[in-house]
CSV table of C-alpha atoms and ligand atoms in Angstrom, one decimal:
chain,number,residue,atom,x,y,z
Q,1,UNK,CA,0.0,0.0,0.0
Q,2,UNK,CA,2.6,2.3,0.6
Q,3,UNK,CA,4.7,1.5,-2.3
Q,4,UNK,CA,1.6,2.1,-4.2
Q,5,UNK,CA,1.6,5.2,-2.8
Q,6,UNK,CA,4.8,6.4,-3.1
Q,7,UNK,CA,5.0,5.1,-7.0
Q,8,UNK,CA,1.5,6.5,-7.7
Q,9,UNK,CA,0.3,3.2,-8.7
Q,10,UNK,CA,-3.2,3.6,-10.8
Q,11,UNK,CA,-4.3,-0.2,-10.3
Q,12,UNK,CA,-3.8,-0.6,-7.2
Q,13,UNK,CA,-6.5,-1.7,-4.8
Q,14,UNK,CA,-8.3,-3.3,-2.8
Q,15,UNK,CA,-10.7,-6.0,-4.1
Q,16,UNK,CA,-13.2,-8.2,-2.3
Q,17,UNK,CA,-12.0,-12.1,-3.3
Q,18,UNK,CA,-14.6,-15.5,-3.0
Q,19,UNK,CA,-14.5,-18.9,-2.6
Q,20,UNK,CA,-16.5,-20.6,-5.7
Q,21,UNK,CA,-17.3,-24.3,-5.3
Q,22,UNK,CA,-18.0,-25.8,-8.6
Q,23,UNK,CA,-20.8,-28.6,-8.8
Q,24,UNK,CA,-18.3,-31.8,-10.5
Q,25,UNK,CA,-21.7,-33.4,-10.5
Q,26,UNK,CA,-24.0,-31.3,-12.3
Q,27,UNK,CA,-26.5,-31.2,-9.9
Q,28,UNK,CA,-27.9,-28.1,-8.9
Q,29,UNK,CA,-29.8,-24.9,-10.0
Q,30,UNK,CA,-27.2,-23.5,-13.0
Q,31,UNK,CA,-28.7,-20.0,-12.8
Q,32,UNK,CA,-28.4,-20.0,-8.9
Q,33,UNK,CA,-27.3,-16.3,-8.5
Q,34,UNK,CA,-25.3,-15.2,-5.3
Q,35,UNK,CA,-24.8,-12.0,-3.3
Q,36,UNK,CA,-21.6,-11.0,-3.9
Q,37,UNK,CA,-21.1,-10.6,-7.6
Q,38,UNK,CA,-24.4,-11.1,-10.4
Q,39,UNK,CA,-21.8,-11.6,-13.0
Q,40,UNK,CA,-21.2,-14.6,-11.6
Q,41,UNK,CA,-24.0,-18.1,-12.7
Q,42,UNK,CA,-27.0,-16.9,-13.3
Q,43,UNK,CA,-29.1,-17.4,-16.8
Q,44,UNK,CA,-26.9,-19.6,-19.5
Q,45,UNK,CA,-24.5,-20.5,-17.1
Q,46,UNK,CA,-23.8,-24.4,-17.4
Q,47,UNK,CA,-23.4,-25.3,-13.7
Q,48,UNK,CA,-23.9,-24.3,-10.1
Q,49,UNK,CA,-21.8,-23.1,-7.8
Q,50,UNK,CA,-21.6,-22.0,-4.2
Q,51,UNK,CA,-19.8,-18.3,-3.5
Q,52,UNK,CA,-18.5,-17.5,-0.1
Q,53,UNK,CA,-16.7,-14.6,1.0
Q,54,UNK,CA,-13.0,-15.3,1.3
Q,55,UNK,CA,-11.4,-11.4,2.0
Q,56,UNK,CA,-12.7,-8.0,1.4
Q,57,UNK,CA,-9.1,-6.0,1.3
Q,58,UNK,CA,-7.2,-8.2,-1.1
Q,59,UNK,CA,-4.4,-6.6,-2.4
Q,60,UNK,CA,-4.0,-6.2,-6.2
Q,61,UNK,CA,-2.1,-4.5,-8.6
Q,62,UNK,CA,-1.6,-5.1,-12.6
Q,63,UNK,CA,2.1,-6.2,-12.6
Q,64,UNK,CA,3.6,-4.7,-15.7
Q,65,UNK,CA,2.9,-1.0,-13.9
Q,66,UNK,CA,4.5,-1.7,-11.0
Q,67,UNK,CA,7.1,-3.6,-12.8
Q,68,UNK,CA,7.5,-0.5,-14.9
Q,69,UNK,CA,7.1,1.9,-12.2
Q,70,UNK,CA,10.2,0.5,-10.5
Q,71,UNK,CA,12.1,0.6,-13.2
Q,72,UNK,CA,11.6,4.0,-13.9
Q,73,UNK,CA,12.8,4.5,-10.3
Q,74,UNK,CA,15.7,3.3,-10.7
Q,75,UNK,CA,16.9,4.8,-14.1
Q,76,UNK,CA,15.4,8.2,-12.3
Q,77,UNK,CA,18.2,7.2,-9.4
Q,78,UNK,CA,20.9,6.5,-12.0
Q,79,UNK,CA,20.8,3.0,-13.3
Q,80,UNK,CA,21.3,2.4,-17.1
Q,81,UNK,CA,18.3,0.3,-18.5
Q,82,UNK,CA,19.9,-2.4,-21.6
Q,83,UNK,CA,16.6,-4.2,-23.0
Q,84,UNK,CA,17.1,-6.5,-26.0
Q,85,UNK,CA,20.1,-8.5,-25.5
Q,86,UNK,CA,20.8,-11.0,-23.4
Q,87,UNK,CA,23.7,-11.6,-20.6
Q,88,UNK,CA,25.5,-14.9,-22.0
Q,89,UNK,CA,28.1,-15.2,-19.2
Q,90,UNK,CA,29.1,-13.3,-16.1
Q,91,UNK,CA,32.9,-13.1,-15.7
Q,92,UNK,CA,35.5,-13.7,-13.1
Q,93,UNK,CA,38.9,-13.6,-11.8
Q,94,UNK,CA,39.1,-17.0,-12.8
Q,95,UNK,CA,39.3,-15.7,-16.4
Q,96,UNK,CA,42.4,-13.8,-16.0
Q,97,UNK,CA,44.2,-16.0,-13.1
Q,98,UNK,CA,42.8,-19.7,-14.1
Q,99,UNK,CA,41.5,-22.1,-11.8
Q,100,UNK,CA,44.3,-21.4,-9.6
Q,101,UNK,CA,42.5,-18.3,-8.3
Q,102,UNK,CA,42.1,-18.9,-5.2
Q,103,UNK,CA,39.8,-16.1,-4.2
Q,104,UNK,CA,37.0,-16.3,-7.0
Q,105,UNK,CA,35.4,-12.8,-7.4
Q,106,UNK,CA,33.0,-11.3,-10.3
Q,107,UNK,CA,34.4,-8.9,-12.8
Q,108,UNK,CA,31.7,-8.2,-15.0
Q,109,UNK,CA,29.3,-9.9,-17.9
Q,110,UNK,CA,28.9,-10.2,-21.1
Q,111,UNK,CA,26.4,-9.6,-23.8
Q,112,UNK,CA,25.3,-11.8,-26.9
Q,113,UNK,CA,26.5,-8.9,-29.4
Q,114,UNK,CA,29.6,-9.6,-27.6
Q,115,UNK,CA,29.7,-6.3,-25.6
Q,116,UNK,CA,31.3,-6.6,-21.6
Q,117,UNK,CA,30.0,-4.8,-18.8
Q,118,UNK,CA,32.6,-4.4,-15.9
Q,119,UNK,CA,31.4,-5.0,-12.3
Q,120,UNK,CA,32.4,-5.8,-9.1
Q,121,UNK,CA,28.7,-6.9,-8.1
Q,122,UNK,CA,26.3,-9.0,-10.1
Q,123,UNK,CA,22.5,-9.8,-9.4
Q,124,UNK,CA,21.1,-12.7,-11.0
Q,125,UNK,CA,17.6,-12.0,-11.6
Q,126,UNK,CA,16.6,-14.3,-14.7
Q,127,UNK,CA,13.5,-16.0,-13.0
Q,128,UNK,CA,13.7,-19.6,-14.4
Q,129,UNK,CA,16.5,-18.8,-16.6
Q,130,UNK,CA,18.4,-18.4,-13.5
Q,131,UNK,CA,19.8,-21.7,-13.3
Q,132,UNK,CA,21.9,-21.5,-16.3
Q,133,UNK,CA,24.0,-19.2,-14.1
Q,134,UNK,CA,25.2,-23.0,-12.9
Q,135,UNK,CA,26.4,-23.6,-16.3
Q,136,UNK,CA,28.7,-20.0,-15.6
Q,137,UNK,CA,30.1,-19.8,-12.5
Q,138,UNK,CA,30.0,-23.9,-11.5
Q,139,UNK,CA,27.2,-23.2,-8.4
Q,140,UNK,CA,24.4,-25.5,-7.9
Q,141,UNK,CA,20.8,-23.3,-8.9
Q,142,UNK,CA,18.3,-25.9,-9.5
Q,143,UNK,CA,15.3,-24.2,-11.0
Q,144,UNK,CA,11.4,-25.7,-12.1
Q,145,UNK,CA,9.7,-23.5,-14.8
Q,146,UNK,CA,6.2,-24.1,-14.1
Q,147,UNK,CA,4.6,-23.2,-17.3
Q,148,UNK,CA,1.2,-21.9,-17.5
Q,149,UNK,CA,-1.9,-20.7,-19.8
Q,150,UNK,CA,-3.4,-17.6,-19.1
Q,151,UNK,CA,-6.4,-16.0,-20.8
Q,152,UNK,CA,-7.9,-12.1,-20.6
Q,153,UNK,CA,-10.8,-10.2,-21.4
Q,154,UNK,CA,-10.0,-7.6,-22.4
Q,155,UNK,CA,-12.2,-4.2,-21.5
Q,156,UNK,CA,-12.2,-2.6,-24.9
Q,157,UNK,CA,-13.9,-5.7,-26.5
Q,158,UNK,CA,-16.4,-6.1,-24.0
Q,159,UNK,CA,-18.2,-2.7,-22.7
Q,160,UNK,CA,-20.9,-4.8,-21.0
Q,161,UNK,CA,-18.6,-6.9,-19.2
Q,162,UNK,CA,-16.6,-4.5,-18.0
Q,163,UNK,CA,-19.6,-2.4,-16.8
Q,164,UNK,CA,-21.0,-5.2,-14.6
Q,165,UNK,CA,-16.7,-5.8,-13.4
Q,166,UNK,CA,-16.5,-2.5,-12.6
Q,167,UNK,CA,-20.0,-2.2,-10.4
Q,168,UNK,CA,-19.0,-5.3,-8.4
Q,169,UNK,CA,-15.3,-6.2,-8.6
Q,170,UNK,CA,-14.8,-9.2,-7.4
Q,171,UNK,CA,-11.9,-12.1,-7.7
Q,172,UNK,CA,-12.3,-15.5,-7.6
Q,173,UNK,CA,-10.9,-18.6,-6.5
Q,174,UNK,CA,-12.3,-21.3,-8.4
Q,175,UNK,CA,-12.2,-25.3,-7.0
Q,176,UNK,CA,-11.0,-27.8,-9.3
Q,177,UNK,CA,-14.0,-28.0,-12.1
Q,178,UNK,CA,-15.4,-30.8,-14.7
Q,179,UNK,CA,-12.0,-28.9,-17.6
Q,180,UNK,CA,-9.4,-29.8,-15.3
Q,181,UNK,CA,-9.3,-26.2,-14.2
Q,182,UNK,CA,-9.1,-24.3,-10.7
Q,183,UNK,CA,-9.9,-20.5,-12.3
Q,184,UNK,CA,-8.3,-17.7,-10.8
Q,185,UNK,CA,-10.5,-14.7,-12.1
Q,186,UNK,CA,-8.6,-11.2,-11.8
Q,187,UNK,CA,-10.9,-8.3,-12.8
Q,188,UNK,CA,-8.5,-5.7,-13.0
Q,189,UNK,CA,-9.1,-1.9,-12.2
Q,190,UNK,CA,-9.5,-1.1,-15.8
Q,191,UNK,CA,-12.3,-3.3,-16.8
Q,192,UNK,CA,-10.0,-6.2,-18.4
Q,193,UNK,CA,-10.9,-9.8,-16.8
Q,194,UNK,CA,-7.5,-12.1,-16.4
Q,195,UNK,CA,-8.0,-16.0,-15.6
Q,196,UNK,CA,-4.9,-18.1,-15.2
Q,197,UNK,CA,-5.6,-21.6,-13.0
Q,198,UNK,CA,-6.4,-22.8,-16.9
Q,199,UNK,CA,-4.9,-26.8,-15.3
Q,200,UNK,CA,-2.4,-28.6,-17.2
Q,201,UNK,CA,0.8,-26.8,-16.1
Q,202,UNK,CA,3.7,-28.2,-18.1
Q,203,UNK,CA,7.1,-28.6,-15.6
Q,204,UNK,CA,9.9,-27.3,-17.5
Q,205,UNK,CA,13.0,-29.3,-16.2
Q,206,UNK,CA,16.1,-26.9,-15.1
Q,207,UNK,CA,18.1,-28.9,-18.0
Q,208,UNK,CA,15.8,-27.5,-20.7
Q,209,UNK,CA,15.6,-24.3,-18.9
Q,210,UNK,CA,19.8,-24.1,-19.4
Q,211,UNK,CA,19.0,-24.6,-23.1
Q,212,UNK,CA,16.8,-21.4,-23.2
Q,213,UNK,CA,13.7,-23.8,-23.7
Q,214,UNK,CA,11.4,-22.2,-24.0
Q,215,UNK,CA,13.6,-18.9,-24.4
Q,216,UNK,CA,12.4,-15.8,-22.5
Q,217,UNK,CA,9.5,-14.2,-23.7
Q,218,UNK,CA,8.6,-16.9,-26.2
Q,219,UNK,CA,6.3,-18.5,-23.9
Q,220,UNK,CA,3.1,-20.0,-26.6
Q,221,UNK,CA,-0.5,-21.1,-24.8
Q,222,UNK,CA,-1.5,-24.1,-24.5
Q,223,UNK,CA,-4.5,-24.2,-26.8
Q,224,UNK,CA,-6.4,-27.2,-24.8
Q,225,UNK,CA,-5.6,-25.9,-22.0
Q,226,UNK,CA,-6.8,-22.1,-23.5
Q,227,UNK,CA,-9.7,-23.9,-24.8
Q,228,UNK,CA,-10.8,-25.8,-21.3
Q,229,UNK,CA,-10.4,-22.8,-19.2
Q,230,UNK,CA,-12.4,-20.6,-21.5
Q,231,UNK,CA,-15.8,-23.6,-21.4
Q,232,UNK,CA,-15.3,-23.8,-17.9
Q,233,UNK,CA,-15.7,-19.7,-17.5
Q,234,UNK,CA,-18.3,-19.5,-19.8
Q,235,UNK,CA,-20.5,-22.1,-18.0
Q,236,UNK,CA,-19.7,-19.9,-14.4
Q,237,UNK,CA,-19.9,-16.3,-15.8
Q,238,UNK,CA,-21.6,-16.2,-19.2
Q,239,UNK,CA,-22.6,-12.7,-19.3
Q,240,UNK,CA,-18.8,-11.7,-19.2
Q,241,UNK,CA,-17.6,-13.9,-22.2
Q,242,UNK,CA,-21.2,-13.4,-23.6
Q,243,UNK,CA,-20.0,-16.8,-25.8
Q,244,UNK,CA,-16.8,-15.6,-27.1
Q,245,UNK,CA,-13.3,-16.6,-26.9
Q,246,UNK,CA,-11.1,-14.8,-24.7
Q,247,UNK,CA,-9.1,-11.5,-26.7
Q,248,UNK,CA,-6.0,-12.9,-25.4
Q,249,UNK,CA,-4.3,-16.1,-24.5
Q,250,UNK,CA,-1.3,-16.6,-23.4
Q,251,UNK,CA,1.3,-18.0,-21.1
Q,252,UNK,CA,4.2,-17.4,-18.6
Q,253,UNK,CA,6.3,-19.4,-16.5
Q,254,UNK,CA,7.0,-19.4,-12.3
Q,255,UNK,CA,10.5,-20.1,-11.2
Q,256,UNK,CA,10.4,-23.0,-9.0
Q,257,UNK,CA,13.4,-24.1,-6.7
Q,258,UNK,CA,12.7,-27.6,-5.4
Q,259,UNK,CA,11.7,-26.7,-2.3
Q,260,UNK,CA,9.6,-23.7,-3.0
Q,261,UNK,CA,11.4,-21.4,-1.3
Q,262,UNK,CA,12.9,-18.4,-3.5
Q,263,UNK,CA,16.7,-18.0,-3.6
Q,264,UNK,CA,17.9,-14.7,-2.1
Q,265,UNK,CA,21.5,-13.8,-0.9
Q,266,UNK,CA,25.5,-14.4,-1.9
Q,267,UNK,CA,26.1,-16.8,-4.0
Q,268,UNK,CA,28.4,-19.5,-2.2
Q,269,UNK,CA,31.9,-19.3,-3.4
Q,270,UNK,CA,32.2,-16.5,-5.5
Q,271,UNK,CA,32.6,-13.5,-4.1
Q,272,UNK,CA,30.3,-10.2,-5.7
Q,273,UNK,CA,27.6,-12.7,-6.8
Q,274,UNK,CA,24.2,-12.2,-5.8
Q,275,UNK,CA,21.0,-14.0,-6.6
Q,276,UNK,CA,17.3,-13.2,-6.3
Q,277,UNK,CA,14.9,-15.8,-7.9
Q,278,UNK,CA,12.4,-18.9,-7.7
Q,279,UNK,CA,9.4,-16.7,-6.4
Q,280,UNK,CA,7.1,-19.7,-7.8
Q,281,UNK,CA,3.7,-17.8,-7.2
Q,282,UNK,CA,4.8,-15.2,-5.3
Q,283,UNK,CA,7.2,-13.0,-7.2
Q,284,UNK,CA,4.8,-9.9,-8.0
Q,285,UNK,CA,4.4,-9.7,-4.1
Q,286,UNK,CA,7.9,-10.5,-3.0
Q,287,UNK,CA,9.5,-8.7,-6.0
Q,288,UNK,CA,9.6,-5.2,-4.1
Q,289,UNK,CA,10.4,-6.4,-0.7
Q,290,UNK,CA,13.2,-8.8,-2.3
Q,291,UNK,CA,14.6,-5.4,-4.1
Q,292,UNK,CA,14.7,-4.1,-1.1
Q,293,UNK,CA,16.6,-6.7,0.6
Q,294,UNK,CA,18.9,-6.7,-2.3
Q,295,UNK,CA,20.2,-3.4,-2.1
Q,296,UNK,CA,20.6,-3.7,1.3
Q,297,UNK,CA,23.0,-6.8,0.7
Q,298,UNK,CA,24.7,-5.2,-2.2
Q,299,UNK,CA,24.9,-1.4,-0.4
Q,300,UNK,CA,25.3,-2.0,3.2
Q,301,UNK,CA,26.7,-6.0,3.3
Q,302,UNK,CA,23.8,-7.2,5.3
Q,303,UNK,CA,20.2,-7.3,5.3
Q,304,UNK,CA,18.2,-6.4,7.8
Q,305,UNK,CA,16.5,-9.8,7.9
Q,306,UNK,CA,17.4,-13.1,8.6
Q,307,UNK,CA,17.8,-14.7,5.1
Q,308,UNK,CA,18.7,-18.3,6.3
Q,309,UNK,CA,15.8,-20.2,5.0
Q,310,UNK,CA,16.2,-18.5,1.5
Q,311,UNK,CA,20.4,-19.3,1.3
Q,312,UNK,CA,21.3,-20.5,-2.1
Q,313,UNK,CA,24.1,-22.6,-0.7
Q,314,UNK,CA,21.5,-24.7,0.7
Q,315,UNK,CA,21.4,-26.8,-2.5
Q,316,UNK,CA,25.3,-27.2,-2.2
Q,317,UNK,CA,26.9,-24.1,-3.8
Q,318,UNK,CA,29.8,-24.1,-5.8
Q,319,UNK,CA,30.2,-27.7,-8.0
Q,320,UNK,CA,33.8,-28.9,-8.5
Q,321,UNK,CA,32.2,-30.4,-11.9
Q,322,UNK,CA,29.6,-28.6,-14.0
Q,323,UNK,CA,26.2,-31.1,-14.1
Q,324,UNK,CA,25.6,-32.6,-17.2
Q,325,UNK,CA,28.3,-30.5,-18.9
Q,326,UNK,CA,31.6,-31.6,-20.2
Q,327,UNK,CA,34.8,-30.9,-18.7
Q,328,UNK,CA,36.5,-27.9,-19.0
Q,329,UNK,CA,35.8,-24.2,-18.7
Q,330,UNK,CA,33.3,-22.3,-20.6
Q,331,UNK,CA,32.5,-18.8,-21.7
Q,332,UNK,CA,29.1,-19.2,-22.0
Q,333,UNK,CA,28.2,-21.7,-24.5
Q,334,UNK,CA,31.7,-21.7,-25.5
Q,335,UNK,CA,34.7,-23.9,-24.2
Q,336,UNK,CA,37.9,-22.4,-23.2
Q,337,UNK,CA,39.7,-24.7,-22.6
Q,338,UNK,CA,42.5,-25.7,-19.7
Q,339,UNK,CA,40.8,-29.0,-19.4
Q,340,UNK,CA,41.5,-30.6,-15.8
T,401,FAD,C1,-0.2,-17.6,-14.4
T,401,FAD,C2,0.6,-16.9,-13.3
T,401,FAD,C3,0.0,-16.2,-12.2
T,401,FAD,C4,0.7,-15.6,-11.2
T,401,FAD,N1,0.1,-14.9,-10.2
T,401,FAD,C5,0.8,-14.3,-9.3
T,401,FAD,C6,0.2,-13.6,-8.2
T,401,FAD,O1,-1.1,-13.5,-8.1
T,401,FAD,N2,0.9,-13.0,-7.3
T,401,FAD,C7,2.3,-13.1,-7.3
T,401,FAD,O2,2.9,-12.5,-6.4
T,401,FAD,N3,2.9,-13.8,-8.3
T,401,FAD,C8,2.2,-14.4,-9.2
T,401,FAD,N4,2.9,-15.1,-10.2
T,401,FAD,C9,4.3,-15.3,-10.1
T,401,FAD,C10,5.1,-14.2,-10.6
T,401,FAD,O3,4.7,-13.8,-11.9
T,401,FAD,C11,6.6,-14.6,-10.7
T,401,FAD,O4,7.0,-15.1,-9.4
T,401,FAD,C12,7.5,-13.5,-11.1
T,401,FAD,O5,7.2,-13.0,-12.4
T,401,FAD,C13,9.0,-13.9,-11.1
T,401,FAD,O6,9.7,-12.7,-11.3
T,401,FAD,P1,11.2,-12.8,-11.7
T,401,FAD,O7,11.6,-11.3,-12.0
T,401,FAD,O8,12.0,-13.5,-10.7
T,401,FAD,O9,11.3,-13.7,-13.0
T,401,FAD,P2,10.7,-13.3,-14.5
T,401,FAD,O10,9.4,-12.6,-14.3
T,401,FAD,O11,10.6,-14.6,-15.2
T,401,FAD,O12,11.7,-12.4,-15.1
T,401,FAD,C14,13.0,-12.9,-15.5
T,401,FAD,C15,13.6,-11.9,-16.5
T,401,FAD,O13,14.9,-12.3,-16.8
T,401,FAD,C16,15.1,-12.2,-18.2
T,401,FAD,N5,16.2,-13.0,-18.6
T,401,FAD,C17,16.3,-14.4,-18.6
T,401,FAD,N6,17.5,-14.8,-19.0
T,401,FAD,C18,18.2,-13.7,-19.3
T,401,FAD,C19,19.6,-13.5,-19.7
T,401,FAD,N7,20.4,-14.5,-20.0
T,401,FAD,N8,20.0,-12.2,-19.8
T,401,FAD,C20,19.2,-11.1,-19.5
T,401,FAD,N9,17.9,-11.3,-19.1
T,401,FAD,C21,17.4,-12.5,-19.0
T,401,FAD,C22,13.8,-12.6,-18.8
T,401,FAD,O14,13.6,-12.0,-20.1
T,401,FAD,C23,12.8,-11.9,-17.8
T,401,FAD,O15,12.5,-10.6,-18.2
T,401,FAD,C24,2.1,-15.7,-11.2
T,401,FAD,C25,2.8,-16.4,-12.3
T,401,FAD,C26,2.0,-17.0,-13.3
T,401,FAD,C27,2.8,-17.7,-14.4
């Protein structure tokens, strides 16, 4: 709330979220109504289901403006935005001294037009991709990407739908339902309807994710999945799809460590590397209060909370053999050489 305040965030809010049972049996009144939201069963809808009050001051923000909004920040504060290209290694001493350096430190990274960035501290903040930082600097990051469907309505397509979202706001949280779905239904502050919780997520395994599979960004839907989640919302809340197919569908993956928990702190064994990933569901939440923390690390060599349970040397740190690579030291994809 008060970062909302301080960035001047538009969509931020407070909503009123529910509990929605579906009927898996069919049984039921299909147009039972409710008293929280009318948008939600009532005439064409295909099923029943019970609505209970969950929270009335649920948080919510639309994540690309407070994504944005930070950013902003910090270029206003002095740091140099690079979109485009990607970071294909992140260099050491090592480079210059060999293996025989026996006080690893970073010393900059490098981009995939070939361009290097000195630096004495690096952040690695690549969300799933994060784990190919393993492949880099030899320290264990093992990383899920749990790959998901989303679809949105969007406001401009559908004035009626957003007229009834707008008089009763409401988001839901859907049981599991006869698509293989659990909806999440985010009516956002503009009018536009967001459903992810389309079932079906597809585990991306840390060894594809080191291969940039899917790359970032290139993240397609899953059209069953699209195409399941859509029948199930249109058989809870026809008058908002009014029969048609969502304006958008798409889909995005959650970093995942394998025990849920993000990574946040020094990475073990080289010394000016940082890491702050593996939010799973949580990074829109945690992403501010994790900046924070960062900077505090980075700035002032501690943070002001305990960080034990989020220690990246808890999955072993730094590997005297890469996993699953060949022998020998790389510059990223590249092998340098001095084989041992
Ligand atoms: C359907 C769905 C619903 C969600 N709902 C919620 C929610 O309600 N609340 C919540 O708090 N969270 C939610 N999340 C989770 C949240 O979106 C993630 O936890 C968060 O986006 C992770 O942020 P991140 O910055 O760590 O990673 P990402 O958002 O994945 O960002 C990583 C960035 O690194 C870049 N990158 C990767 N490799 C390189 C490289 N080599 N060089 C340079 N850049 C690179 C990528 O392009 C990308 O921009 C949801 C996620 C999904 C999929």
């Amino acid at each position: 709330k008060e970062l909302a305040k301080e960035l001047g965030l538009s969509t931020w809010r407070e909503i009123t979220t529910l509990s929605v049972t579906r009927d898996t049996r069919g049984r039921g009144n299909a147009q039972k109504t409710n008293q929280y939201a009318r948008w939600i069963g009532g005439e064409g809808a295909g099923e029943a289901a019970d609505v209970t009050l969950m929270d009335t001051e649920t948080a919510q923000v639309t994540p690309s403006e407070v994504t944005l909004a930070l950013i902003k920040g910090a270029v206003e504060n002095g740091a140099q935005l690079i979109e485009g290209v990607t970071v294909t290694a992140i260099l050491t001493n090592e480079e210059q001294e060999g293996e025989a350096a026996d006080h690893p430190r970073v010393s900059g990274v490098v981009l995939e037009d070939g361009r290097r960035i000195e630096a004495d501290k690096v952040i690695v903040a690549m969300g799933p991709w994060s784990t190919k930082v393993q492949d880099w600097l030899n320290i264990r990051i093992p990383m899920t990407g749990i790959y998901s469907t989303s679809l949105m309505y969007t406001a401009e397509n559908s004035p009626e739908a957003k007229e009834m979202i707008m008089k009763e706001p409401r988001a839901l949280f859907c049981s599991e339902d006869n698509y293989g779905s659990h909806l999440e239904v985010y009516p956002r502050s503009n009018g536009d309807v967001y459903i992810c919780g389309c079932g079906g997520s597809r585990y991306v395994t840390e060894e594809e994710l080191r291969n940039y599979e899917p790359s970032p960004g290139r993240e397609v839907a899953d059209s069953s999945r699209a195409t399941a989640a859509y029948q199930s919302f249109n058989s809870l809340a026809p008058s908002i799809t009014q029969g048609r197919l969502p304006d958008v569908t798409q889909a995005c993956m959650r970093p995942c460590p394998p025990d849920a928990l993000p990574m946040i702190g020094h990475l073990p064994g080289v010394e000016g590397a940082y890491i702050a990933a593996g939010h799973n569901c949580w990074g829109i939440l945690w992403g501010p209060v994790t900046g924070k923390i960062m900077s505090e690390l980075v700035l002032d060599g501690r943070s002001s909370i305990d960080l034990k349970h989020f220690d990246p040397k808890r999955f072993g740190g730094r590997m005297s053999t890469p996993v699953g690579r060949a022998r020998g030291r790389h510059r990223g994809e590249q092998q340098v050489g001095e084989q041992w």
